[in-house]
XYZ file of C-alpha atoms in Angstrom:
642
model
C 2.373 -11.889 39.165
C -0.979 -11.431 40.418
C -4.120 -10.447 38.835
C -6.880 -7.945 39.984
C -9.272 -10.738 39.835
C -11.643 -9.061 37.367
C -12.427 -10.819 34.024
C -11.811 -9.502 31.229
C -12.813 -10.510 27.799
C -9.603 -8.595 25.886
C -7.149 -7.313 28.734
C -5.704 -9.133 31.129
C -4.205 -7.264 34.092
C -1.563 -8.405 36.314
C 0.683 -6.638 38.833
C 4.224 -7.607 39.583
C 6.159 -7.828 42.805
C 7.373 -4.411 42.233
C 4.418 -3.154 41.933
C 3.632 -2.653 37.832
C 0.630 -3.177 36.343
C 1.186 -4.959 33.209
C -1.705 -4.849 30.771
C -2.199 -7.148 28.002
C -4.277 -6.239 24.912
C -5.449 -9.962 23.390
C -8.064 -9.658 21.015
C -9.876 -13.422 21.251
C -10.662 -15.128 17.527
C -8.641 -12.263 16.241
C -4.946 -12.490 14.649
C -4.485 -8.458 15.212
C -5.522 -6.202 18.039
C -8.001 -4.046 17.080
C -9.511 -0.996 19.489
C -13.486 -1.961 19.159
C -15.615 -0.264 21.419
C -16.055 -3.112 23.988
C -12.265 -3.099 24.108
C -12.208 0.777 25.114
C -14.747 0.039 27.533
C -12.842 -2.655 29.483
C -10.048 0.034 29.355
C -12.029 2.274 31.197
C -12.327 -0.456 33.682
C -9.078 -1.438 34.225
C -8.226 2.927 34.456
C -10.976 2.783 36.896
C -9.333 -0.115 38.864
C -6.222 1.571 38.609
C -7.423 4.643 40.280
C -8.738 3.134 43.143
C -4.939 0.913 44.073
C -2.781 3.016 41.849
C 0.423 0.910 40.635
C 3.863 2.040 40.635
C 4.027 2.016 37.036
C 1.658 0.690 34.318
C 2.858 -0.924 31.118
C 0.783 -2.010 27.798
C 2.178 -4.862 26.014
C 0.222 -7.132 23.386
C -0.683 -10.813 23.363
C -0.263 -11.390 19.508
C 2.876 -12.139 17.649
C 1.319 -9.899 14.486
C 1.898 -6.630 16.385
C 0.564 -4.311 19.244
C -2.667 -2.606 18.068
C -3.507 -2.605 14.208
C -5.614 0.537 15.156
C -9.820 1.446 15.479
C -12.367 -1.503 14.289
C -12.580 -0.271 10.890
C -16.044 -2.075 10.900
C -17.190 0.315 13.150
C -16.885 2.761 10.696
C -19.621 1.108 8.816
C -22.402 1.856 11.283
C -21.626 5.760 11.394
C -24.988 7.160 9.883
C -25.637 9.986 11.643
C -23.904 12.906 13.178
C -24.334 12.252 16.788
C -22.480 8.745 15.918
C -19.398 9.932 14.282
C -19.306 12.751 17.095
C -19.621 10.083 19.934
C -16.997 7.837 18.154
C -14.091 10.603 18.358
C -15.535 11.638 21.758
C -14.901 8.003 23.013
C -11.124 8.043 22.003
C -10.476 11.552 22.871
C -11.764 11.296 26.351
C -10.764 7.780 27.351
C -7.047 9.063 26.398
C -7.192 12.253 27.991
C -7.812 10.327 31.339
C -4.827 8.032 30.539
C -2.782 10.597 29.994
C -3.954 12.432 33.281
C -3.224 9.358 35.100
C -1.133 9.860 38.302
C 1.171 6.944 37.787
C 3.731 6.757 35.343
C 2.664 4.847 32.143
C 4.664 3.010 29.333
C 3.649 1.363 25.952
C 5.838 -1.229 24.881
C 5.595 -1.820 20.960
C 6.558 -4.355 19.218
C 5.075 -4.740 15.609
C 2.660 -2.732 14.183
C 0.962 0.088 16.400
C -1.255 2.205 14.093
C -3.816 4.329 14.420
C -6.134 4.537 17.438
C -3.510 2.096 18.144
C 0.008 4.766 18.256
C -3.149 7.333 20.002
C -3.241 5.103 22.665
C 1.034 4.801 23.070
C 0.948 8.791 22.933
C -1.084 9.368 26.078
C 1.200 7.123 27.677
C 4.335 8.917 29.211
C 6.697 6.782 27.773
C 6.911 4.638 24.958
C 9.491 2.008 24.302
C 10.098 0.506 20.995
C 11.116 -3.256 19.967
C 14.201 -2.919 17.699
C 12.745 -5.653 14.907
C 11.851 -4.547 11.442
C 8.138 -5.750 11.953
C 8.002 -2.848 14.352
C 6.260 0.048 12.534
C 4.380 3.078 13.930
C 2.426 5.907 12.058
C -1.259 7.736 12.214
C -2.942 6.007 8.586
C -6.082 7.768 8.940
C -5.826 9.557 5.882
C -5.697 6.354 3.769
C -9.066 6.000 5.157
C -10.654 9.604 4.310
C -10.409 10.488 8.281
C -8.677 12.012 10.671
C -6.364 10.793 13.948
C -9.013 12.294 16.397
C -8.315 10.231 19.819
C -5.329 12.790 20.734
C -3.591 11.642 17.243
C -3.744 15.752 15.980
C -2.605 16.927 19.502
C 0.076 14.604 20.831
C 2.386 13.341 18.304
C 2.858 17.108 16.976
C 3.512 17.962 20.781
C 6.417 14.725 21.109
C 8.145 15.041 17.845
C 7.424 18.573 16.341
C 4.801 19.453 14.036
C 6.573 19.180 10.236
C 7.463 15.379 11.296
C 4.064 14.798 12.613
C 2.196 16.617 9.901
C 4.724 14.465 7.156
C 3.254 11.045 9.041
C -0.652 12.347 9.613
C -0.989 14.028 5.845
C 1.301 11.065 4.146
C -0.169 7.900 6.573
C 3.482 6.898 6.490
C 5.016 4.815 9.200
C 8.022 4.548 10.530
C 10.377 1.973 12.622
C 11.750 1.992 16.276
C 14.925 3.390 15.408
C 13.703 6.479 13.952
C 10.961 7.209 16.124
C 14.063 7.011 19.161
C 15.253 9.365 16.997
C 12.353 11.986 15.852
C 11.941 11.678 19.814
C 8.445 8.891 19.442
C 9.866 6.608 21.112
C 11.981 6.682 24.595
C 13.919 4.054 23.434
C 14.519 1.311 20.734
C 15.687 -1.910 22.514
C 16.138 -5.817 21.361
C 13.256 -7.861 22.036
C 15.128 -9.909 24.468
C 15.375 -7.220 26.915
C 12.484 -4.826 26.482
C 10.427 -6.499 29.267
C 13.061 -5.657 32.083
C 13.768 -2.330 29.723
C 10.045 -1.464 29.821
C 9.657 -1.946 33.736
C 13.581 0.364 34.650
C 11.846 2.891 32.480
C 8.424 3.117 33.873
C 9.985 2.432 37.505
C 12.584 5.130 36.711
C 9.657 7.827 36.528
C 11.854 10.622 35.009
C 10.369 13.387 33.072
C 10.505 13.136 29.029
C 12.794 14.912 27.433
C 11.190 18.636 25.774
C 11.328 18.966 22.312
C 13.636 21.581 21.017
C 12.556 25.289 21.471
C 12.534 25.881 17.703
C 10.138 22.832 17.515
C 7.836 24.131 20.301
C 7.242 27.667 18.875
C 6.203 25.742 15.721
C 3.645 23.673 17.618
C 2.899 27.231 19.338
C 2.991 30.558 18.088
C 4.256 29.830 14.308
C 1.599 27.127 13.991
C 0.037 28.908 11.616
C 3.174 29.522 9.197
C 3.497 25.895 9.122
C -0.128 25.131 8.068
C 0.591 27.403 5.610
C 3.066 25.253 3.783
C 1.787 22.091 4.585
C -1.677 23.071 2.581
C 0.784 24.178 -0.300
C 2.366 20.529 0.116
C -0.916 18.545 -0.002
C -2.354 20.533 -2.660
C -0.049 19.013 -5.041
C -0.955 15.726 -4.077
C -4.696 16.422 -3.340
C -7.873 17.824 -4.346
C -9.433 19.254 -1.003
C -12.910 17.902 -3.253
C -11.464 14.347 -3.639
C -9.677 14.157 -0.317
C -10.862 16.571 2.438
C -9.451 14.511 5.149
C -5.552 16.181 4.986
C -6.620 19.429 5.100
C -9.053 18.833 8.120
C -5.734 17.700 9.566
C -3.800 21.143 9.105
C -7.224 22.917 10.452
C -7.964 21.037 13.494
C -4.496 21.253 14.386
C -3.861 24.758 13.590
C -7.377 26.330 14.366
C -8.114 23.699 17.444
C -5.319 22.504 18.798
C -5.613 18.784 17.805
C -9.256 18.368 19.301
C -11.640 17.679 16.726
C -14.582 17.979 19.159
C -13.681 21.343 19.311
C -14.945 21.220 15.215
C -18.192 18.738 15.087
C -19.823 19.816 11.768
C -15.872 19.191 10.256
C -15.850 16.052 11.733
C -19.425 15.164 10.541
C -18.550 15.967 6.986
C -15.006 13.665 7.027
C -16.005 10.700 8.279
C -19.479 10.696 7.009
C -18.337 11.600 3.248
C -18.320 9.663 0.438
C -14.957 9.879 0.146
C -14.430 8.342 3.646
C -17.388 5.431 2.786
C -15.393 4.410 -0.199
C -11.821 4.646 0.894
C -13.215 2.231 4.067
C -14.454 0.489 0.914
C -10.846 0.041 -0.713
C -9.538 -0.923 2.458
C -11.917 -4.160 2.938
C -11.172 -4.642 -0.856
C -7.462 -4.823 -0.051
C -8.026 -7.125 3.017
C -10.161 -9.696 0.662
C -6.966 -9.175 -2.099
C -4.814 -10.422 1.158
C -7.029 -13.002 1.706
C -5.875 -15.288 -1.547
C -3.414 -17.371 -0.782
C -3.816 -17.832 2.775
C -5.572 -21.422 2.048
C -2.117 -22.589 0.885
C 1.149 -23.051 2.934
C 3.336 -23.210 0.140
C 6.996 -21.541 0.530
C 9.084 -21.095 -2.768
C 13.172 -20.607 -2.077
C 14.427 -20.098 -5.619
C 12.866 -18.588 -8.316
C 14.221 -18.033 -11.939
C 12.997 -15.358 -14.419
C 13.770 -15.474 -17.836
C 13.937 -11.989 -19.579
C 16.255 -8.889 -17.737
C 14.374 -6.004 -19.345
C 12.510 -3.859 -17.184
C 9.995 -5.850 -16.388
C 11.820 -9.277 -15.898
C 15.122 -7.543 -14.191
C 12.554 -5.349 -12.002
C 10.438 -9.154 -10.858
C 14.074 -10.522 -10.115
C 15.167 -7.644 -7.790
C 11.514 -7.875 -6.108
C 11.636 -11.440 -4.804
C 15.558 -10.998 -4.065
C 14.247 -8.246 -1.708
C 11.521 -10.181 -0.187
C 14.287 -13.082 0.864
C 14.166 -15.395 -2.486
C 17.195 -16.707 -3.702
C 16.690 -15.666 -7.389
C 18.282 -16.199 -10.815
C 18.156 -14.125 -13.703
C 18.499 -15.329 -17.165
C 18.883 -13.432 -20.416
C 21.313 -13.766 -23.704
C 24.700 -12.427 -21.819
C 25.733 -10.026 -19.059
C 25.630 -6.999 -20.869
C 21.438 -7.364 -21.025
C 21.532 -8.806 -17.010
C 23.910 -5.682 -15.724
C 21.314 -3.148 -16.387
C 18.872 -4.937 -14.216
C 21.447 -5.125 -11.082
C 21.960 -1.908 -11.338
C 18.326 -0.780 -11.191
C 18.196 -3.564 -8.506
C 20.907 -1.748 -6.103
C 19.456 1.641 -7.015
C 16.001 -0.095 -5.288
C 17.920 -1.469 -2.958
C 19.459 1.556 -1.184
C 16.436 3.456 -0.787
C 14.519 0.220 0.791
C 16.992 -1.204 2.529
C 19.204 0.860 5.120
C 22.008 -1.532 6.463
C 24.984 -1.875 4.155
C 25.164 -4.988 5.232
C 21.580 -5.924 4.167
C 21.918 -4.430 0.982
C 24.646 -6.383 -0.052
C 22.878 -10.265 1.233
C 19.639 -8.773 -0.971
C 22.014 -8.494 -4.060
C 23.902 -11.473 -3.137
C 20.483 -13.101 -3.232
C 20.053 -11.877 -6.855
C 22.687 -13.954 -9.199
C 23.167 -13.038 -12.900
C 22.437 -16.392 -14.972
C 23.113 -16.108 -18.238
C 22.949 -20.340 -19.398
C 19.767 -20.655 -17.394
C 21.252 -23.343 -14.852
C 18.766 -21.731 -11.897
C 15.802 -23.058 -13.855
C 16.697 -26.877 -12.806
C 16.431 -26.585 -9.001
C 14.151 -22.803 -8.881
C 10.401 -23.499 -7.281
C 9.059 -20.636 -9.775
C 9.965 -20.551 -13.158
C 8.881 -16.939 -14.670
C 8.787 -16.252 -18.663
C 9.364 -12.313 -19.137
C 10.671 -11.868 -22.128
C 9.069 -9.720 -25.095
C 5.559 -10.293 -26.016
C 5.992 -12.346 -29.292
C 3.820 -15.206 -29.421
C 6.536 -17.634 -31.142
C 9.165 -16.875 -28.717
C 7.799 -17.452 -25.564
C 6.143 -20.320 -27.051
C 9.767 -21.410 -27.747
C 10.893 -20.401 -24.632
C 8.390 -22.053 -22.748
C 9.213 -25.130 -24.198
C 12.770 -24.969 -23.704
C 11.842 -24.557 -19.596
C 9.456 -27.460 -19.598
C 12.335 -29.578 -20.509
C 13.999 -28.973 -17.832
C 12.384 -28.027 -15.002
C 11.201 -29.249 -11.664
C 7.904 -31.371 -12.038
C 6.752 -29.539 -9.095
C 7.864 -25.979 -9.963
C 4.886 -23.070 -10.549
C 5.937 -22.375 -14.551
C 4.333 -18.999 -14.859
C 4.562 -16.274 -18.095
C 4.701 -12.675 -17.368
C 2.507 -11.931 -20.680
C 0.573 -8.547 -20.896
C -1.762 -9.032 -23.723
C -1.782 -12.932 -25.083
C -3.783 -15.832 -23.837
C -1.842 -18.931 -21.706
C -4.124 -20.918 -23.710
C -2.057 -19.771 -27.027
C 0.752 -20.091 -25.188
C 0.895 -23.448 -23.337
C -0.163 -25.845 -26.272
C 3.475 -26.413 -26.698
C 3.993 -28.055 -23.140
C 3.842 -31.286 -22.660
C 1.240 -30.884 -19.695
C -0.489 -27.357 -21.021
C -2.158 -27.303 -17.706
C 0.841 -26.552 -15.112
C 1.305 -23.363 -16.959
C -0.440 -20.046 -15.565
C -0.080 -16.311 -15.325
C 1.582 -14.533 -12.646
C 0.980 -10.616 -14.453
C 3.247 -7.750 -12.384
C 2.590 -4.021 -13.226
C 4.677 -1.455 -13.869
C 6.829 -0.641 -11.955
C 6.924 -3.931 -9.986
C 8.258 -1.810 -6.848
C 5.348 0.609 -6.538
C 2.484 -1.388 -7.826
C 0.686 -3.721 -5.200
C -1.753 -5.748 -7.799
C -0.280 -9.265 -9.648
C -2.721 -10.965 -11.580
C -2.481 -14.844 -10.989
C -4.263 -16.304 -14.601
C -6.033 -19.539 -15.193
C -6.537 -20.569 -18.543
C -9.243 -23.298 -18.940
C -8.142 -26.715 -17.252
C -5.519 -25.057 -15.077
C -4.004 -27.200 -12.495
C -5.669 -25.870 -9.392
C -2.752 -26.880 -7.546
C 0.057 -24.902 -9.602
C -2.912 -21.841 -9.408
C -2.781 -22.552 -5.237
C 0.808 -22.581 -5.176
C 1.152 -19.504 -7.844
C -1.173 -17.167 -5.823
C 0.793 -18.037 -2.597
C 4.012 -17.230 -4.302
C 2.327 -13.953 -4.902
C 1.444 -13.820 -0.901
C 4.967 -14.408 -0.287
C 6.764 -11.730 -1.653
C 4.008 -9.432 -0.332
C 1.864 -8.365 -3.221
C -2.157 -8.338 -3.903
C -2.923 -11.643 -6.004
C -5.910 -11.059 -7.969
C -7.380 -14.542 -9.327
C -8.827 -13.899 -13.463
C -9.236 -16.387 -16.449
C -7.002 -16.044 -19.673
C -8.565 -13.235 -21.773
C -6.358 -10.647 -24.120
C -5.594 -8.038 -21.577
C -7.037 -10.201 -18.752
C -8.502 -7.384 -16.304
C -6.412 -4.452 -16.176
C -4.822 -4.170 -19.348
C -7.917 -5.022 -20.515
C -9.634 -1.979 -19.503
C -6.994 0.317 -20.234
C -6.589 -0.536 -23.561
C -10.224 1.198 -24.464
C -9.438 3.804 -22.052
C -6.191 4.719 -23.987
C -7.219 4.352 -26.959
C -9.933 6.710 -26.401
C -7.690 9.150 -25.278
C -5.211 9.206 -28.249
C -8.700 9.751 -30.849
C -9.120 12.654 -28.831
C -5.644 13.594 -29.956
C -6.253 12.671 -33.537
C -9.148 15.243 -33.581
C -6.989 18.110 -32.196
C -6.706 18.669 -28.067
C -3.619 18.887 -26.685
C -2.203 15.655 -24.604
C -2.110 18.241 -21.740
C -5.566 18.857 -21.918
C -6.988 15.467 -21.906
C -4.113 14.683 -19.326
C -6.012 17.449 -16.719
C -9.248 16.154 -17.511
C -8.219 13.183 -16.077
C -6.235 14.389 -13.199
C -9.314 16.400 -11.924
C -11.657 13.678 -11.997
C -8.539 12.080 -9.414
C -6.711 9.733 -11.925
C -2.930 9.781 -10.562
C -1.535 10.483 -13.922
C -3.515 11.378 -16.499
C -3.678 8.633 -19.657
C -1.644 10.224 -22.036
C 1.428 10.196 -19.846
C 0.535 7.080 -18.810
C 1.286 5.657 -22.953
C 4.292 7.662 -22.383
C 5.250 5.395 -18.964
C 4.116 2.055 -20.803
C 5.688 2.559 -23.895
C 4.685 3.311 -26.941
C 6.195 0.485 -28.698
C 4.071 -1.719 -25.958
C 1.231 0.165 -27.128
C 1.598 -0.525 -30.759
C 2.252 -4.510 -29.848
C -0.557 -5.045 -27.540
C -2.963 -2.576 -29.401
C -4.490 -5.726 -31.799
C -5.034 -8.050 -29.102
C -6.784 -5.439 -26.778
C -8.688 -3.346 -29.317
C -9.220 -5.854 -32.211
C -7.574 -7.144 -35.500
C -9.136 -4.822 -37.730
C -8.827 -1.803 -35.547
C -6.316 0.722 -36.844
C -3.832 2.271 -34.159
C -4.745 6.081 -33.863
C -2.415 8.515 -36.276
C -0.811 10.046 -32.885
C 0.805 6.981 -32.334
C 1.361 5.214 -35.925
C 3.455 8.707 -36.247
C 5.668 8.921 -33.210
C 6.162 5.063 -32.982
C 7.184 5.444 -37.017
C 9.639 7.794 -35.615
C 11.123 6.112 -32.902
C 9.716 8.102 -30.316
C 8.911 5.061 -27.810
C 8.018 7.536 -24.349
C 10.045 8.186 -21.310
C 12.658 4.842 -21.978
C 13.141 7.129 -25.004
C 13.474 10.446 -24.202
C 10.130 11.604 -26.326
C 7.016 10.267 -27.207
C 3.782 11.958 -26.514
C 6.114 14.798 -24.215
C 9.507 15.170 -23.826
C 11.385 13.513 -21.639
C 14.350 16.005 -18.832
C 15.914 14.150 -15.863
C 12.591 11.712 -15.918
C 9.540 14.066 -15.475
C 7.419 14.960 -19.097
C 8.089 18.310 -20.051
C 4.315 19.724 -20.524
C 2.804 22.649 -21.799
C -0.004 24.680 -20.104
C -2.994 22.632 -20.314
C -6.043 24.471 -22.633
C -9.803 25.017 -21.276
C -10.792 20.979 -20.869
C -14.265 20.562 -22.963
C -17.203 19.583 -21.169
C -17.980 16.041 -21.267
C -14.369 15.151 -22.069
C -13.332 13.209 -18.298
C -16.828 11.341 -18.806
C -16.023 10.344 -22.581
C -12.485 8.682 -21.967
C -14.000 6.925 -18.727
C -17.211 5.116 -20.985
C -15.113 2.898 -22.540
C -12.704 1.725 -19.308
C -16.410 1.316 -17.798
C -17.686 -0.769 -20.228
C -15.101 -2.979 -20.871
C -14.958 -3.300 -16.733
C -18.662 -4.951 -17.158
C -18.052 -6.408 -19.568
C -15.550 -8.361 -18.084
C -17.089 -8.921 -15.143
C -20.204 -10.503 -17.412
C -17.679 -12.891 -18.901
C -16.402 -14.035 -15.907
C -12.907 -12.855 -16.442
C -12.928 -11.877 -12.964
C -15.183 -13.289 -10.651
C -17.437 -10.410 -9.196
C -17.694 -6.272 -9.312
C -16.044 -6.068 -6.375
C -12.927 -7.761 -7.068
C -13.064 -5.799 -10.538
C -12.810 -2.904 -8.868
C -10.018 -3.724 -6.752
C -8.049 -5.244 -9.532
C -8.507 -1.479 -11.442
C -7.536 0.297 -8.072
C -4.981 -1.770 -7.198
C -3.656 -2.190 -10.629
C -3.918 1.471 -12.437
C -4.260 3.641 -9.391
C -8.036 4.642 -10.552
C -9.037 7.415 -8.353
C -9.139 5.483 -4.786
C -12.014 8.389 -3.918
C -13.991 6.457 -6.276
C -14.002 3.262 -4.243
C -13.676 1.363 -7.941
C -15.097 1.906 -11.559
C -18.177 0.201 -10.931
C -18.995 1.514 -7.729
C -18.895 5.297 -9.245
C -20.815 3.868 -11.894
C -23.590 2.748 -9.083
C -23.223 5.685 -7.513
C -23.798 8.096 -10.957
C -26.680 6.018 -11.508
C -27.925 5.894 -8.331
């Protein structure tokens, strides 16, 4: 190959004996590609090279083993403070891919890993894009989980390639999907093995045929019936959505309805997405999540086995989690009648995760019912999640200690009691830590990794990287009742069941909460975690002397547990709480079952439970789904104060 002889700081272009341009995105000092504007500019360059000796074909590849392009420099966003900025930022996108995509020569993106974003943008003003048949291949438009909109050809192209219901389900969702099905939705050319998609890429782009059209039906919905399908998609995201917590989805449906994808063609729109609070603290959660990621990265520390003690929901739910992720795991509990619900759940998890039969069956073969406890000998983790009862896991504990590796990360799964009551009964207290899970372990990102006081910073390390590992958020706190999350629930709840005490409905202090943006309001949320949890953990959380509120002395006294039980606050059909309308929500009421999560959230920050506001905040977002909008308790509290 030879080069053009230009140098580049983040491309490299070289052209082939046949004539193809292959350009290669490597971000230097970087581990993922990113699209900052110096990178855009050099594209313009290499464009501008291109037009003046045009090459037979021109193919994108990327340089880094993490993926193609991870999408826009988020940082970037930071800087947008006036209008003119975020105007200029979309116009540099939008026009820089409209000339791409005007090019004379055929063009070709060749993806293989991630290609998000600006980064997907880019592979749609190519001609033809050709996928990498590995699971680490993933495309989609995430904007949305940012509070913005795909505006470099995003809201015009991909509704154009594959229809506009698919593209509108990817743009409003920020879902992604792999090679195989965007060959199929009609994304992607073709979905090839990685050991052929270089000669694959270059017949393709060589080839020069014309794309195949979507179907008519799918072009008079990007055309004249445009506006019939805007229709229902703002019916979809409104029960998701409040256009006042998350304008960014229905700017979507507009500017692609109203403006045919361009969102130049709408600049005071664009102005009041990207420069909204909304945007400024979802851009907020996202560097929050990337400093969450960041734990564990000091340590390269692999577990193989792991062995959890305790098949209930929690314990069987851990189990199926790391079987997914590739552990070999065993799981322990008094006979096979208590492990067989848990493998059950586990292949009902399974077959919506994992497509290939064949797959399926090495993730349950990974997960082996062990009912003596034999995996605890030789497994690298060692996780306690059984019942919260001080005296058994105590008892339990020790039983594992006797046994176990010296090296193996012995971690409890406790909700509400300290590792420091806990690990007195060891014979080195210190290896012991927390490694907290949320309910359900499947759809909640956040695991607490606990340090009582004198915790061996090594079995902490090695802990948190476990956590890495099977691709969760660790969040590093000290041994506390509750630690963080639970911690500030606990208030939150309680709060909510006085207000039941003193007469509102559940449904009304449930709405109160889902307007302010909560994702379930916290009545149904006592429901999810159980009543009988509620009752257990209510001491340590809220105090010895505290009395549990009559609303829940009452239905606990009657068995009435929540949704594992049919009834508790609502009634349980086919999973879903059977409400009643919701009455007029008082004034005042969101703001008085917030005080007390917001409190105790300082609170524990001032203790040193968790180690600054920021990571706080994560830990609540991360771990109770508090309204992402919000960009964290404390930072709304900044903000109302400010």
């Amino acid at each position: 190959m030879s080069s053009d002889g230009s140098s580049y700081q983040n491309w490299q272009l070289d052209v082939d004996a046949a004539g193809v341009a292959w350009v290669t995105l490597d971000k230097p000092g970087e581990s993922a590609n990113s699209l900052s504007g110096a990178v855009m500019s050099e594209l313009a360059l290499i464009l501008d090279h291109c037009d003046r000796s045009p090459p037979k074909g021109l193919i994108f590849r990327s340089g880094k083993s993490a993926g193609f392009i991870a999408g826009a420099d988020i940082q970037e966003f930071t800087t947008l403070d006036t209008p003119g900025k975020a105007v200029a930022l979309v116009a540099r996108g939008w026009d820089l891919f409209n000339r791409l995509a005007g090019v004379r020569y055929p063009t070709l993106a060749l993806v293989r890993g991630h290609c998000l974003g600006g980064g997907l943008e880019l592979a749609l003003a190519c001609r033809y894009l050709l996928a990498v048949d590995e699971p680490t291949t993933r495309m989609g438009l995430p904007e949305v989980m940012l509070g913005i909109v795909p505006g470099w050809g995003g809201m015009l192209r991909l509704p154009e390639r594959i229809g506009p219901q698919a593209a509108l389900d990817m743009m409003l969702t920020g879902k992604t999907i792999d090679g195989q099905r965007a060959k199929r939705l009609g994304l992607a050319d073709d979905c090839v093995p990685a050991r052929v998609m270089d000669n694959a890429a270059a017949v393709l782009v060589l080839a020069d045929q014309p794309r195949r059209r979507p179907p008519l039906l799918q072009r008079l919905l990007n055309g004249p019936l445009r506006r019939l399908v805007a229709h229902g998609a703002r019916k979809q995201v409104a029960k998701r959505a409040r256009v006042e917590h998350y304008p960014a989805p229905y700017a979507i449906i507009d500017i692609w309805a109203q403006h045919q994808g361009n969102a130049l063609a709408a600049p005071e729109l664009i102005d009041s997405i990207v420069r909204s609070s909304t945007a400024r603290n979802l851009v907020r959660v996202f560097f929050l999540q990337e400093r969450l990621k960041g734990f564990g990265k000091e340590s390269d520390y692999q577990a193989k086995r792991v062995h959890v003690v305790g098949a209930g929901v929690m314990g069987g739910d851990i189990a199926a989690w790391c079987a997914l992720r590739g552990l070999t795991v065993t799981l322990q509990d008094q006979g096979m009648d208590r492990i067989a619900p848990a493998l059950q759940r586990a292949y009902a998890m399974y077959r919506q995760r994992i497509k290939g039969p064949h797959e399926r069956r090495n993730a349950m073969d990974r997960l082996i019912p062990d009912p003596e406890g034999h995996g605890a000998r030789s497994a690298d983790v060692v996780i306690e999640a059984i019942f919260e009862n001080l005296e058994a896991k105590r008892a339990l504990l020790q039983q594992l200690d006797a046994v176990i590796k010296p090296d193996a990360v012995l971690a409890t799964n406790t909700s509400s009691l300290k590792i420091e009551d806990l690990n007195s009964v060891l014979r080195n207290p210190e290896r012991l830590i927390g490694i907290h899970f949320f309910n359900p372990v499947a759809k909640m990102p956040l695991v607490e990794v606990v340090a009582a006081g004198g915790a061996d910073p090594e079995m902490l390390r090695r802990g948190t990287a476990f956590v890495k590992q099977i691709d969760r958020l660790p969040l590093p706190v000290k041994s506390a009742p509750g630690f963080l999350v639970n911690a500030v629930l606990g208030p939150y709840m309680l709060e909510a069941m006085r207000a039941v005490d003193e007469g509102l409905a559940p449904e009304t202090i449930d709405e109160a909460m889902l307007a302010f943006g909560m994702p379930m309001g916290p009545i149904e949320l006592i429901d999810m975690v159980g009543l009988d949890v509620a009752m257990a953990a209510g001491k340590s959380l809220a105090g010895s002397d505290a009395e549990p509120p009559k609303c829940l002395r009452e239905r606990f006294g009657a068995g009435h547990l929540g949704k594992k039980t049919g009834k508790g606050f609502y009634d349980y059909r086919d999973g879903k709480a059977a409400k009643g309308l919701a009455g007029e929500v008082p004034s005042g009421l969101a703001a008085r079952l917030l005080k007390p999560l917001l409190d105790r959230t300082q609170q524990l920050v001032s203790d040193g439970i968790v180690a600054d506001a920021d990571l706080a905040d994560a830990g609540v977002i991360f771990g109770t789904g508090f309204a992402p909008f919000t960009g964290g308790p404390l930072n709304y509290l900044r903000n109302q104060d400010a």
